[in-house]
Every structure is written in C-alpha cells, then in structure tokens.
Short mmCIF file of N, CA and C in Angstrom, two decimals:
data_model
loop_
_atom_site.label_atom_id
_atom_site.label_comp_id
_atom_site.label_asym_id
_atom_site.label_seq_id
_atom_site.Cartn_x
_atom_site.Cartn_y
_atom_site.Cartn_z
N LEU A 1 -56.30 42.30 -23.32
CA LEU A 1 -56.54 42.30 -21.63
C LEU A 1 -55.55 43.44 -20.70
N ARG A 2 -54.90 44.18 -22.11
CA ARG A 2 -54.58 45.23 -21.51
C ARG A 2 -55.10 46.46 -21.14
N THR A 3 -56.25 46.72 -21.96
CA THR A 3 -57.19 47.27 -21.81
C THR A 3 -58.49 47.12 -20.31
N ARG A 4 -58.34 45.72 -20.23
CA ARG A 4 -59.32 45.31 -19.42
C ARG A 4 -60.72 46.05 -19.67
N GLU A 5 -60.66 45.64 -20.84
CA GLU A 5 -62.15 46.24 -21.96
C GLU A 5 -62.20 44.54 -22.18
N ARG A 6 -63.65 44.53 -22.63
CA ARG A 6 -64.42 43.43 -23.67
C ARG A 6 -63.97 43.84 -24.89
N VAL A 7 -63.57 42.73 -25.56
CA VAL A 7 -63.43 43.37 -27.27
C VAL A 7 -64.56 41.73 -27.75
N VAL A 8 -65.26 42.50 -28.62
CA VAL A 8 -66.37 41.85 -29.74
C VAL A 8 -65.46 42.13 -31.29
N ILE A 9 -65.24 40.82 -30.91
CA ILE A 9 -64.82 40.68 -32.58
C ILE A 9 -66.17 39.80 -34.06
N GLU A 10 -67.32 40.64 -34.30
CA GLU A 10 -68.43 39.48 -35.06
C GLU A 10 -67.92 39.53 -36.38
N ASP A 11 -66.92 39.79 -36.92
CA ASP A 11 -66.74 39.05 -38.22
C ASP A 11 -64.44 38.66 -37.97
N ILE A 12 -64.17 37.62 -37.74
CA ILE A 12 -62.92 37.65 -37.82
C ILE A 12 -62.15 37.95 -39.20
N ASP A 13 -62.72 37.33 -40.63
CA ASP A 13 -62.16 38.17 -41.38
C ASP A 13 -62.30 39.33 -41.90
N ALA A 14 -62.54 40.03 -41.39
CA ALA A 14 -63.04 41.76 -41.66
C ALA A 14 -62.19 42.66 -40.34
N ASP A 15 -61.60 42.06 -39.57
CA ASP A 15 -60.93 42.78 -38.53
C ASP A 15 -59.55 42.50 -38.77
N GLU A 16 -58.78 43.83 -38.64
CA GLU A 16 -57.15 43.54 -39.41
C GLU A 16 -56.61 43.61 -38.37
N ALA A 17 -57.07 43.63 -37.11
CA ALA A 17 -56.23 43.25 -35.76
C ALA A 17 -56.08 41.65 -35.32
N TYR A 18 -57.06 41.18 -35.84
CA TYR A 18 -56.93 39.60 -35.59
C TYR A 18 -56.71 38.91 -36.73
N ALA A 19 -55.85 39.79 -37.45
CA ALA A 19 -55.46 38.59 -38.80
C ALA A 19 -54.03 37.51 -38.11
N PRO A 20 -53.50 37.75 -37.58
CA PRO A 20 -52.35 36.54 -36.75
C PRO A 20 -53.05 35.38 -36.30
N TYR A 21 -54.47 35.20 -35.99
CA TYR A 21 -55.12 34.48 -35.33
C TYR A 21 -56.21 33.80 -36.34
N ARG A 22 -56.11 34.36 -37.68
CA ARG A 22 -57.09 34.11 -38.60
C ARG A 22 -56.79 32.49 -38.39
N SER A 23 -55.84 32.13 -39.11
CA SER A 23 -55.66 30.41 -39.34
C SER A 23 -56.05 29.28 -38.48
N MET A 24 -55.92 29.94 -37.09
CA MET A 24 -56.41 28.82 -35.86
C MET A 24 -57.69 29.36 -36.15
N ALA A 25 -58.17 29.94 -36.23
CA ALA A 25 -59.61 30.05 -35.81
C ALA A 25 -60.41 29.50 -37.16
N HIS A 26 -59.89 29.60 -37.76
CA HIS A 26 -60.69 28.89 -39.24
C HIS A 26 -60.32 27.26 -39.21
N ALA A 27 -59.50 26.65 -38.34
CA ALA A 27 -58.97 25.27 -37.80
C ALA A 27 -60.02 25.04 -36.90
N SER A 28 -60.12 26.14 -36.17
CA SER A 28 -60.99 25.47 -34.43
C SER A 28 -62.33 25.49 -35.04
N GLY A 29 -62.79 26.49 -36.66
CA GLY A 29 -64.38 26.84 -37.00
C GLY A 29 -65.10 27.67 -36.62
N TYR A 30 -64.32 28.73 -35.87
CA TYR A 30 -65.16 29.70 -35.49
C TYR A 30 -64.69 31.14 -36.40
N CYS A 31 -66.17 31.89 -35.86
CA CYS A 31 -66.01 33.10 -37.56
C CYS A 31 -66.36 34.39 -36.38
N SER A 32 -66.59 34.28 -35.13
CA SER A 32 -66.90 35.72 -34.55
C SER A 32 -66.35 35.40 -33.04
N VAL A 33 -65.38 36.26 -32.07
CA VAL A 33 -65.17 35.98 -30.62
C VAL A 33 -65.56 37.01 -29.70
N VAL A 34 -65.92 36.81 -28.70
CA VAL A 34 -65.84 37.78 -27.69
C VAL A 34 -65.26 37.56 -26.42
N CYS A 35 -63.97 38.52 -26.13
CA CYS A 35 -63.06 37.98 -25.27
C CYS A 35 -63.42 39.18 -23.84
N THR A 36 -64.11 37.98 -22.63
CA THR A 36 -63.91 39.17 -21.59
C THR A 36 -63.17 39.13 -20.26
N PRO A 37 -62.55 40.00 -20.26
CA PRO A 37 -61.68 39.83 -19.15
C PRO A 37 -61.99 39.28 -17.79
N LEU A 38 -60.91 38.53 -16.91
CA LEU A 38 -61.45 38.10 -15.90
C LEU A 38 -60.60 39.12 -14.89
N VAL A 39 -61.07 40.03 -13.87
CA VAL A 39 -60.79 40.78 -13.37
C VAL A 39 -61.36 40.96 -11.89
N THR A 40 -60.22 40.94 -11.00
CA THR A 40 -60.65 40.98 -9.39
C THR A 40 -61.20 41.72 -9.04
N ALA A 41 -61.88 41.65 -7.22
CA ALA A 41 -62.50 43.01 -6.88
C ALA A 41 -61.30 43.99 -7.04
N ASP A 42 -59.99 43.36 -6.67
CA ASP A 42 -58.69 44.48 -6.21
C ASP A 42 -58.31 44.65 -7.77
N GLY A 43 -58.81 44.66 -8.77
CA GLY A 43 -57.96 44.84 -10.43
C GLY A 43 -57.28 43.71 -10.92
N THR A 44 -57.12 42.82 -10.09
CA THR A 44 -55.83 42.07 -10.33
C THR A 44 -56.32 41.45 -11.95
N ILE A 45 -55.57 41.16 -13.14
CA ILE A 45 -56.23 40.47 -14.10
C ILE A 45 -56.00 39.02 -13.55
N LEU A 46 -56.82 38.21 -14.26
CA LEU A 46 -56.70 36.70 -13.99
C LEU A 46 -56.11 36.06 -15.31
N GLY A 47 -56.98 36.72 -16.45
CA GLY A 47 -56.79 36.00 -17.68
C GLY A 47 -58.02 36.54 -18.48
N VAL A 48 -58.24 35.82 -19.54
CA VAL A 48 -59.76 36.13 -20.63
C VAL A 48 -60.71 35.14 -21.07
N LEU A 49 -62.09 35.41 -20.69
CA LEU A 49 -62.83 34.33 -21.14
C LEU A 49 -62.76 34.99 -22.44
N ASN A 50 -63.09 33.42 -23.38
CA ASN A 50 -63.04 33.53 -24.64
C ASN A 50 -64.66 33.31 -25.20
N THR A 51 -65.26 33.97 -25.95
CA THR A 51 -66.45 33.42 -26.40
C THR A 51 -66.48 33.23 -27.82
N GLN A 52 -66.83 31.34 -28.65
CA GLN A 52 -66.31 32.00 -29.87
C GLN A 52 -67.15 31.11 -30.55
N PHE A 53 -67.68 31.90 -31.81
CA PHE A 53 -68.97 31.34 -32.35
C PHE A 53 -68.62 31.68 -33.97
N VAL A 54 -69.49 29.99 -34.42
CA VAL A 54 -69.46 29.45 -35.43
C VAL A 54 -69.95 30.09 -37.16
N VAL A 55 -70.71 31.59 -36.66
CA VAL A 55 -71.39 32.18 -37.39
C VAL A 55 -70.66 33.77 -37.22
N GLN A 56 -70.50 34.50 -38.08
CA GLN A 56 -70.67 35.76 -37.59
C GLN A 56 -71.73 36.39 -36.32
N HIS A 57 -71.11 37.00 -35.46
CA HIS A 57 -71.93 37.24 -34.59
C HIS A 57 -72.02 38.26 -33.58
N ARG A 58 -72.58 39.44 -33.29
CA ARG A 58 -73.29 40.32 -32.39
C ARG A 58 -73.58 40.12 -30.97
N PRO A 59 -72.98 39.74 -30.20
CA PRO A 59 -74.12 39.10 -29.11
C PRO A 59 -74.96 40.89 -28.50
N ASN A 60 -76.02 40.20 -28.20
CA ASN A 60 -77.16 41.50 -27.40
C ASN A 60 -76.39 41.80 -26.23
N GLU A 61 -77.09 42.73 -25.39
CA GLU A 61 -76.90 43.40 -24.26
C GLU A 61 -76.77 42.75 -23.27
N ARG A 62 -78.45 41.78 -23.18
CA ARG A 62 -78.47 40.42 -22.11
C ARG A 62 -77.64 39.54 -22.42
N ASN A 63 -77.10 38.92 -23.37
CA ASN A 63 -76.13 37.75 -23.51
C ASN A 63 -74.56 38.27 -22.85
N LEU A 64 -74.35 39.85 -23.52
CA LEU A 64 -73.27 40.33 -22.61
C LEU A 64 -73.10 40.78 -21.05
N ARG A 65 -73.94 40.78 -20.88
CA ARG A 65 -74.54 41.41 -19.58
C ARG A 65 -74.49 39.31 -18.88
N ARG A 66 -74.34 38.22 -19.34
CA ARG A 66 -74.51 37.06 -19.39
C ARG A 66 -73.19 36.55 -19.15
N LEU A 67 -72.59 37.09 -19.94
CA LEU A 67 -71.04 36.64 -20.09
C LEU A 67 -70.24 37.58 -19.04
N ASP A 68 -70.26 38.55 -18.60
CA ASP A 68 -70.03 39.10 -17.48
C ASP A 68 -70.84 38.66 -16.26
N LEU A 69 -71.45 37.59 -15.75
CA LEU A 69 -72.16 37.16 -14.94
C LEU A 69 -71.17 35.80 -15.20
N TYR A 70 -70.97 34.87 -15.72
CA TYR A 70 -69.91 34.25 -16.04
C TYR A 70 -68.36 34.53 -16.02
N ALA A 71 -68.02 35.58 -16.07
CA ALA A 71 -66.53 35.90 -15.73
C ALA A 71 -66.31 35.85 -14.45
N ARG A 72 -67.34 36.90 -13.43
CA ARG A 72 -67.34 36.88 -12.65
C ARG A 72 -67.06 35.42 -11.73
N GLN A 73 -68.02 34.56 -12.05
CA GLN A 73 -68.20 33.33 -11.56
C GLN A 73 -66.48 32.65 -11.78
N ALA A 74 -66.27 32.71 -12.71
CA ALA A 74 -65.13 32.01 -13.16
C ALA A 74 -63.98 32.96 -12.23
N THR A 75 -63.81 34.03 -12.23
CA THR A 75 -63.06 35.26 -11.14
C THR A 75 -62.75 34.24 -10.27
N ASP A 76 -64.39 34.15 -9.28
CA ASP A 76 -64.24 33.72 -8.13
C ASP A 76 -63.92 32.39 -8.07
N PHE A 77 -63.99 31.27 -8.74
CA PHE A 77 -63.49 30.20 -8.95
C PHE A 77 -62.02 30.07 -9.18
N ILE A 78 -61.50 31.08 -9.53
CA ILE A 78 -59.73 31.09 -9.99
C ILE A 78 -59.18 31.40 -8.52
N GLN A 79 -59.73 32.05 -7.69
CA GLN A 79 -59.54 32.91 -6.65
C GLN A 79 -59.56 31.88 -5.85
N ARG A 80 -61.08 31.22 -5.40
CA ARG A 80 -61.10 30.37 -4.55
C ARG A 80 -60.17 29.41 -5.02
N CYS A 81 -59.83 28.87 -5.57
CA CYS A 81 -59.10 27.61 -6.21
C CYS A 81 -57.30 27.82 -5.34
N ARG A 82 -57.11 29.24 -5.61
CA ARG A 82 -56.08 29.70 -5.65
C ARG A 82 -55.80 29.74 -3.79
N ILE A 83 -56.72 30.25 -3.09
CA ILE A 83 -56.99 30.35 -2.04
C ILE A 83 -56.72 29.02 -1.13
N GLU A 84 -57.69 27.58 -1.75
CA GLU A 84 -57.51 26.50 -1.12
C GLU A 84 -55.95 26.28 -1.31
N GLU A 85 -55.88 26.57 -2.30
CA GLU A 85 -53.97 25.86 -2.68
C GLU A 85 -53.09 26.45 -1.64
N ALA A 86 -52.64 27.72 -1.83
CA ALA A 86 -52.19 28.40 -0.82
C ALA A 86 -52.59 27.50 0.98
N LEU A 87 -54.04 27.25 1.26
CA LEU A 87 -53.84 26.90 2.31
C LEU A 87 -53.38 25.35 2.20
N ARG A 88 -53.57 24.50 1.62
CA ARG A 88 -52.62 23.32 1.43
C ARG A 88 -51.40 22.99 1.41
N ARG A 89 -50.77 24.52 1.15
CA ARG A 89 -49.52 24.46 1.18
C ARG A 89 -49.36 24.70 2.47
N SER A 90 -50.13 25.82 3.13
CA SER A 90 -49.69 26.02 4.51
C SER A 90 -49.80 25.25 5.53
N GLU A 91 -50.87 24.12 5.23
CA GLU A 91 -50.99 22.38 6.02
C GLU A 91 -49.66 22.07 5.84
N ALA A 92 -49.22 21.59 5.04
CA ALA A 92 -48.37 20.78 4.80
C ALA A 92 -47.14 21.82 5.52
N ALA A 93 -46.91 22.45 4.90
CA ALA A 93 -45.71 23.10 5.89
C ALA A 93 -46.01 23.36 7.04
N LEU A 94 -47.02 23.35 8.16
CA LEU A 94 -47.62 23.28 9.45
C LEU A 94 -46.97 21.50 9.58
N ARG A 95 -47.26 20.88 8.42
CA ARG A 95 -47.41 19.51 8.94
C ARG A 95 -45.48 19.24 9.17
N GLU A 96 -45.29 19.66 7.84
CA GLU A 96 -43.61 19.37 7.87
C GLU A 96 -42.60 19.87 9.67
N SER A 97 -43.26 21.01 9.40
CA SER A 97 -42.36 21.83 10.52
C SER A 97 -43.02 20.85 12.12
N ASP A 98 -44.05 20.26 12.21
CA ASP A 98 -44.34 19.31 13.14
C ASP A 98 -43.88 17.99 13.12
N ARG A 99 -43.47 17.66 12.25
CA ARG A 99 -42.63 16.39 12.23
C ARG A 99 -41.45 16.91 12.60
N ARG A 100 -40.91 18.41 12.39
CA ARG A 100 -39.54 18.41 12.63
C ARG A 100 -38.97 18.59 13.97
N LYS A 101 -40.11 19.38 14.22
CA LYS A 101 -40.42 19.51 15.87
C LYS A 101 -40.13 18.43 16.80
N SER A 102 -40.94 17.30 16.09
CA SER A 102 -41.34 15.80 17.03
C SER A 102 -40.09 15.26 16.54
N GLU A 103 -39.16 15.09 15.34
CA GLU A 103 -38.01 14.50 15.58
C GLU A 103 -37.06 15.39 16.18
N PHE A 104 -36.76 16.71 16.54
CA PHE A 104 -36.19 16.83 17.34
C PHE A 104 -36.14 16.78 19.03
N LEU A 105 -37.17 16.76 19.35
CA LEU A 105 -37.97 16.29 20.57
C LEU A 105 -37.20 15.17 20.86
N ALA A 106 -37.85 14.08 20.09
CA ALA A 106 -36.75 12.92 20.04
C ALA A 106 -35.44 12.47 20.13
N THR A 107 -34.82 13.43 19.15
CA THR A 107 -33.61 13.61 19.82
C THR A 107 -32.65 13.97 20.91
N LEU A 108 -33.48 15.18 20.81
CA LEU A 108 -32.99 15.88 22.71
C LEU A 108 -33.57 14.64 23.63
N ALA A 109 -34.59 14.00 23.72
CA ALA A 109 -34.92 13.21 24.58
C ALA A 109 -33.56 11.98 24.52
N HIS A 110 -33.44 11.70 23.83
CA HIS A 110 -32.37 10.79 23.70
C HIS A 110 -31.12 11.50 24.14
N GLU A 111 -30.65 12.78 23.34
CA GLU A 111 -29.67 13.06 24.24
C GLU A 111 -29.25 13.59 26.03
N LEU A 112 -30.28 13.70 26.28
CA LEU A 112 -30.64 13.87 27.68
C LEU A 112 -30.71 12.30 28.63
N ARG A 113 -31.25 11.49 27.67
CA ARG A 113 -31.04 10.24 28.71
C ARG A 113 -29.56 9.47 28.13
N ASN A 114 -28.66 9.79 27.74
CA ASN A 114 -27.23 9.19 27.36
C ASN A 114 -26.88 9.81 28.61
N PRO A 115 -26.53 11.00 29.43
CA PRO A 115 -25.42 10.78 30.45
C PRO A 115 -26.50 10.08 31.93
N LEU A 116 -27.83 10.04 31.80
CA LEU A 116 -28.36 9.34 32.93
C LEU A 116 -27.53 8.09 33.04
N GLY A 117 -27.71 7.18 32.08
CA GLY A 117 -26.77 5.54 32.45
C GLY A 117 -25.46 6.12 33.71
N PRO A 118 -24.82 6.63 32.88
CA PRO A 118 -23.23 6.88 33.78
C PRO A 118 -23.56 7.10 34.89
N ILE A 119 -24.69 8.35 34.87
CA ILE A 119 -24.82 8.89 36.53
C ILE A 119 -25.21 8.33 37.27
N THR A 120 -26.28 7.60 36.71
CA THR A 120 -27.38 6.07 37.57
C THR A 120 -26.01 4.89 38.08
N SER A 121 -25.32 4.89 37.16
CA SER A 121 -24.17 3.68 37.28
C SER A 121 -23.14 4.41 38.26
N GLY A 122 -22.86 5.95 38.30
CA GLY A 122 -21.68 6.26 39.17
C GLY A 122 -22.22 6.37 40.31
N LEU A 123 -23.73 6.39 40.63
CA LEU A 123 -24.18 6.27 41.90
C LEU A 123 -23.88 4.90 42.35
N HIS A 124 -24.20 3.68 42.06
CA HIS A 124 -24.23 2.49 42.53
C HIS A 124 -22.71 2.72 42.74
N ILE A 125 -21.89 2.99 41.90
CA ILE A 125 -20.57 2.52 42.04
C ILE A 125 -20.15 2.90 43.76
N LEU A 126 -20.65 4.58 44.04
CA LEU A 126 -20.41 5.10 44.87
C LEU A 126 -20.60 3.91 46.15
N ASP A 127 -22.34 3.71 46.22
CA ASP A 127 -22.52 2.86 47.15
C ASP A 127 -21.80 1.92 47.28
N MET A 128 -21.26 1.12 46.67
CA MET A 128 -19.88 0.10 46.66
C MET A 128 -18.59 0.17 47.49
N ALA A 129 -18.18 2.18 46.87
CA ALA A 129 -17.08 2.09 46.83
C ALA A 129 -16.82 2.83 48.00
N ARG A 130 -17.55 3.17 49.23
CA ARG A 130 -17.40 4.11 50.28
C ARG A 130 -16.12 4.25 50.87
N ASN A 131 -15.53 3.52 50.94
CA ASN A 131 -14.02 2.94 51.77
C ASN A 131 -12.77 3.28 50.62
N ASP A 132 -13.12 2.89 49.58
CA ASP A 132 -12.16 3.49 48.50
C ASP A 132 -12.31 4.68 47.83
N GLN A 133 -11.06 5.85 48.29
CA GLN A 133 -11.80 7.42 47.77
C GLN A 133 -10.70 7.07 46.11
N THR A 134 -9.75 6.25 45.63
CA THR A 134 -9.47 6.57 44.10
C THR A 134 -11.06 6.29 43.16
N VAL A 135 -11.61 5.32 44.06
CA VAL A 135 -13.00 4.52 43.03
C VAL A 135 -13.85 5.38 43.22
N PHE A 136 -13.51 6.30 44.20
CA PHE A 136 -15.19 7.12 44.44
C PHE A 136 -14.68 8.48 43.79
N ASP A 137 -13.63 9.04 43.19
CA ASP A 137 -13.38 9.96 43.43
C ASP A 137 -13.95 10.05 41.58
N ARG A 138 -13.04 8.84 41.47
CA ARG A 138 -13.35 8.84 39.50
C ARG A 138 -14.61 8.71 39.33
N ALA A 139 -15.64 8.07 39.91
CA ALA A 139 -17.28 7.97 39.77
C ALA A 139 -17.67 9.26 39.96
N SER A 140 -17.31 10.12 40.82
CA SER A 140 -17.23 11.70 41.45
C SER A 140 -17.41 12.38 39.92
N ALA A 141 -15.50 12.42 39.31
CA ALA A 141 -15.42 13.05 38.46
C ALA A 141 -16.38 12.80 37.62
N MET A 142 -16.95 11.35 37.02
CA MET A 142 -17.59 11.04 35.82
C MET A 142 -19.13 11.38 36.10
N MET A 143 -19.47 11.67 37.06
CA MET A 143 -21.47 12.21 37.30
C MET A 143 -20.94 13.62 37.30
N LYS A 144 -19.95 14.10 37.66
CA LYS A 144 -19.72 15.65 37.43
C LYS A 144 -19.80 15.59 35.92
N ARG A 145 -19.14 15.53 34.79
CA ARG A 145 -18.90 15.30 33.86
C ARG A 145 -19.94 15.18 32.87
N GLN A 146 -20.87 14.34 33.58
CA GLN A 146 -22.36 13.80 32.78
C GLN A 146 -23.43 14.88 33.06
N LEU A 147 -23.16 15.48 34.06
CA LEU A 147 -24.12 16.24 35.25
C LEU A 147 -23.83 17.61 34.12
N GLU A 148 -22.51 18.04 33.85
CA GLU A 148 -22.62 18.91 33.05
C GLU A 148 -23.02 19.45 31.79
N HIS A 149 -22.57 17.66 31.54
CA HIS A 149 -23.13 17.90 29.67
C HIS A 149 -25.00 17.82 29.80
N VAL A 150 -25.72 17.31 30.56
CA VAL A 150 -27.00 17.57 30.80
C VAL A 150 -27.52 18.77 30.96
N VAL A 151 -26.69 19.70 31.87
CA VAL A 151 -27.01 21.04 32.19
C VAL A 151 -26.70 22.02 30.88
N ARG A 152 -25.53 21.72 30.20
CA ARG A 152 -25.15 21.95 28.68
C ARG A 152 -26.40 21.81 27.81
N LEU A 153 -27.13 20.46 27.87
CA LEU A 153 -28.04 20.29 26.76
C LEU A 153 -29.64 20.95 27.36
N VAL A 154 -29.70 20.78 28.28
CA VAL A 154 -31.16 22.07 28.59
C VAL A 154 -30.63 23.38 28.75
N ASP A 155 -29.32 24.48 28.84
CA ASP A 155 -28.90 25.60 28.43
C ASP A 155 -29.48 25.45 27.16
N ASP A 156 -28.97 24.31 26.21
CA ASP A 156 -29.40 24.61 24.78
C ASP A 156 -30.70 24.63 24.48
N LEU A 157 -31.81 23.76 25.09
CA LEU A 157 -32.79 23.63 24.40
C LEU A 157 -33.42 24.80 24.94
N MET A 158 -33.13 25.39 26.12
CA MET A 158 -33.79 27.29 26.76
C MET A 158 -33.70 27.96 25.74
N ASP A 159 -32.01 27.90 25.10
CA ASP A 159 -31.96 29.24 23.96
C ASP A 159 -32.81 29.03 22.89
N VAL A 160 -32.77 27.49 22.12
CA VAL A 160 -33.60 26.96 21.21
C VAL A 160 -35.00 27.96 21.28
N ALA A 161 -35.56 28.12 22.25
CA ALA A 161 -36.99 28.04 23.08
C ALA A 161 -37.00 29.76 23.24
N ARG A 162 -35.69 30.29 23.72
CA ARG A 162 -35.94 31.67 23.33
C ARG A 162 -35.98 32.40 22.03
N ILE A 163 -35.09 31.73 21.44
CA ILE A 163 -35.17 32.16 19.87
C ILE A 163 -36.37 31.78 19.04
N GLY A 164 -36.74 31.08 19.37
CA GLY A 164 -38.04 30.65 18.95
C GLY A 164 -39.25 31.40 18.97
N GLY A 165 -39.26 31.70 20.49
CA GLY A 165 -40.24 32.74 21.02
C GLY A 165 -40.11 33.90 20.75
N GLY A 166 -38.69 34.94 20.09
CA GLY A 166 -38.53 35.73 19.91
C GLY A 166 -38.09 37.16 20.77
N LYS A 167 -37.32 35.64 22.14
CA LYS A 167 -36.84 36.73 22.89
C LYS A 167 -35.24 36.75 23.10
N VAL A 168 -34.84 36.40 22.17
CA VAL A 168 -33.41 36.70 22.14
C VAL A 168 -33.37 37.37 19.91
N ALA A 169 -32.69 38.60 20.59
CA ALA A 169 -32.08 39.30 18.96
C ALA A 169 -30.98 38.61 18.51
N LEU A 170 -30.51 38.28 17.43
CA LEU A 170 -29.23 37.68 16.72
C LEU A 170 -28.63 39.16 16.18
N ARG A 171 -27.73 39.43 16.56
CA ARG A 171 -26.85 40.29 15.47
C ARG A 171 -25.95 39.74 14.75
N LEU A 172 -26.07 40.22 13.56
CA LEU A 172 -25.09 39.35 12.80
C LEU A 172 -23.89 40.29 12.62
N GLN A 173 -22.63 40.03 12.10
CA GLN A 173 -21.75 40.85 12.15
C GLN A 173 -20.21 40.02 11.56
N THR A 174 -19.42 40.87 10.75
CA THR A 174 -18.14 39.98 10.50
C THR A 174 -17.32 39.77 11.64
N VAL A 175 -16.33 38.91 12.17
CA VAL A 175 -15.70 39.07 12.62
C VAL A 175 -14.59 38.66 12.28
N ASP A 176 -13.23 39.23 12.65
CA ASP A 176 -11.91 38.28 12.43
C ASP A 176 -11.39 37.51 13.45
N LEU A 177 -11.23 36.31 12.73
CA LEU A 177 -10.46 35.17 13.87
C LEU A 177 -9.21 35.33 14.25
N PRO A 178 -8.43 35.05 14.81
CA PRO A 178 -7.15 34.83 14.97
C PRO A 178 -6.31 34.18 14.58
#
C-alpha cells in the first residue's frame, strides 16, 4: 500500500516479510497472495485487492492484467458509491433545509396574523365609538402598537432575506457593555 505497487508473494512460508501473517494465512487455507492497490485517477489510495491462492502460485502477465482490470472496476465502484452517498447526504440536507424554511414561514405567518385580529377589532370599535373620544383614543393606540409589531416583523423578515442573499455583511467584534 505504501509503495502503490502490486505485491506478489508466491510462497508465504518463504517470504520473511509475510511472517506476521502466516498463521492467519494457514488458518484461512492459502499459500500465496497477490496484493493489487486500488488507486484512483488522481492518485488517492482506496485500499488493496487481495487475491489468495490455495497453492503456491505465480500469476502470468495475462492474469496480472486481469487483476488490474478488476482493481480499476473496484476503484470505480467504490468512488461511485462514495459519490452516491455524498449525493444522498446532500439531498437529505436540502430536505432538512426546506423543512426548516417551511417551519419558519409557518411561524412567520402565525406571528404576522396575531396583530391583525386586534387591528380588525380596533377598526370595529372605531366604527362604533365615533362620538366617544376616550374609546377612540384607546383603540387607535392599540392599533398603532399592533401595526408597529407587524412592521417590525416585516423588517425582520426582510433582514433575514438580505442576510440569506448575502446582501448584508456581518462584522464580528467584541463590545464592552456598560
């Protein structure tokens, strides 16, 4: 794996570098092994394709080329699976973002609707209390407060849209509070 080169071990019992793995090889029943690295086109190593033989074996050039083909196919398959997984995660993130946006809009609609009830009631009161200045003043003040609330909500919504659209730059700084 470190050399990015294929390793052919014709006889695991004769190869000193393979000594730490002999007991595992004997337990698994193989006597020779060919290790072909899985390397992407950009040089990233994904792993190794191990081909094990139950008898001592030295593969010929044709079989080594076949192993290279299998390694390329395995590499392509692994990369495709990784890309598909990244797409699935991206799609899930987009769905979550869309869900949060819908939740935000529902909350916003609810918050915008809340002041409309008192404003509507205030208009009815104004219609009925044309001659009573105190009632008129109280209804008018209440409607102004509710209308200011709606204006603040709309301003906040516009600020969120500006920030989301990258039209507002946030500058972070430490501030001493009095």
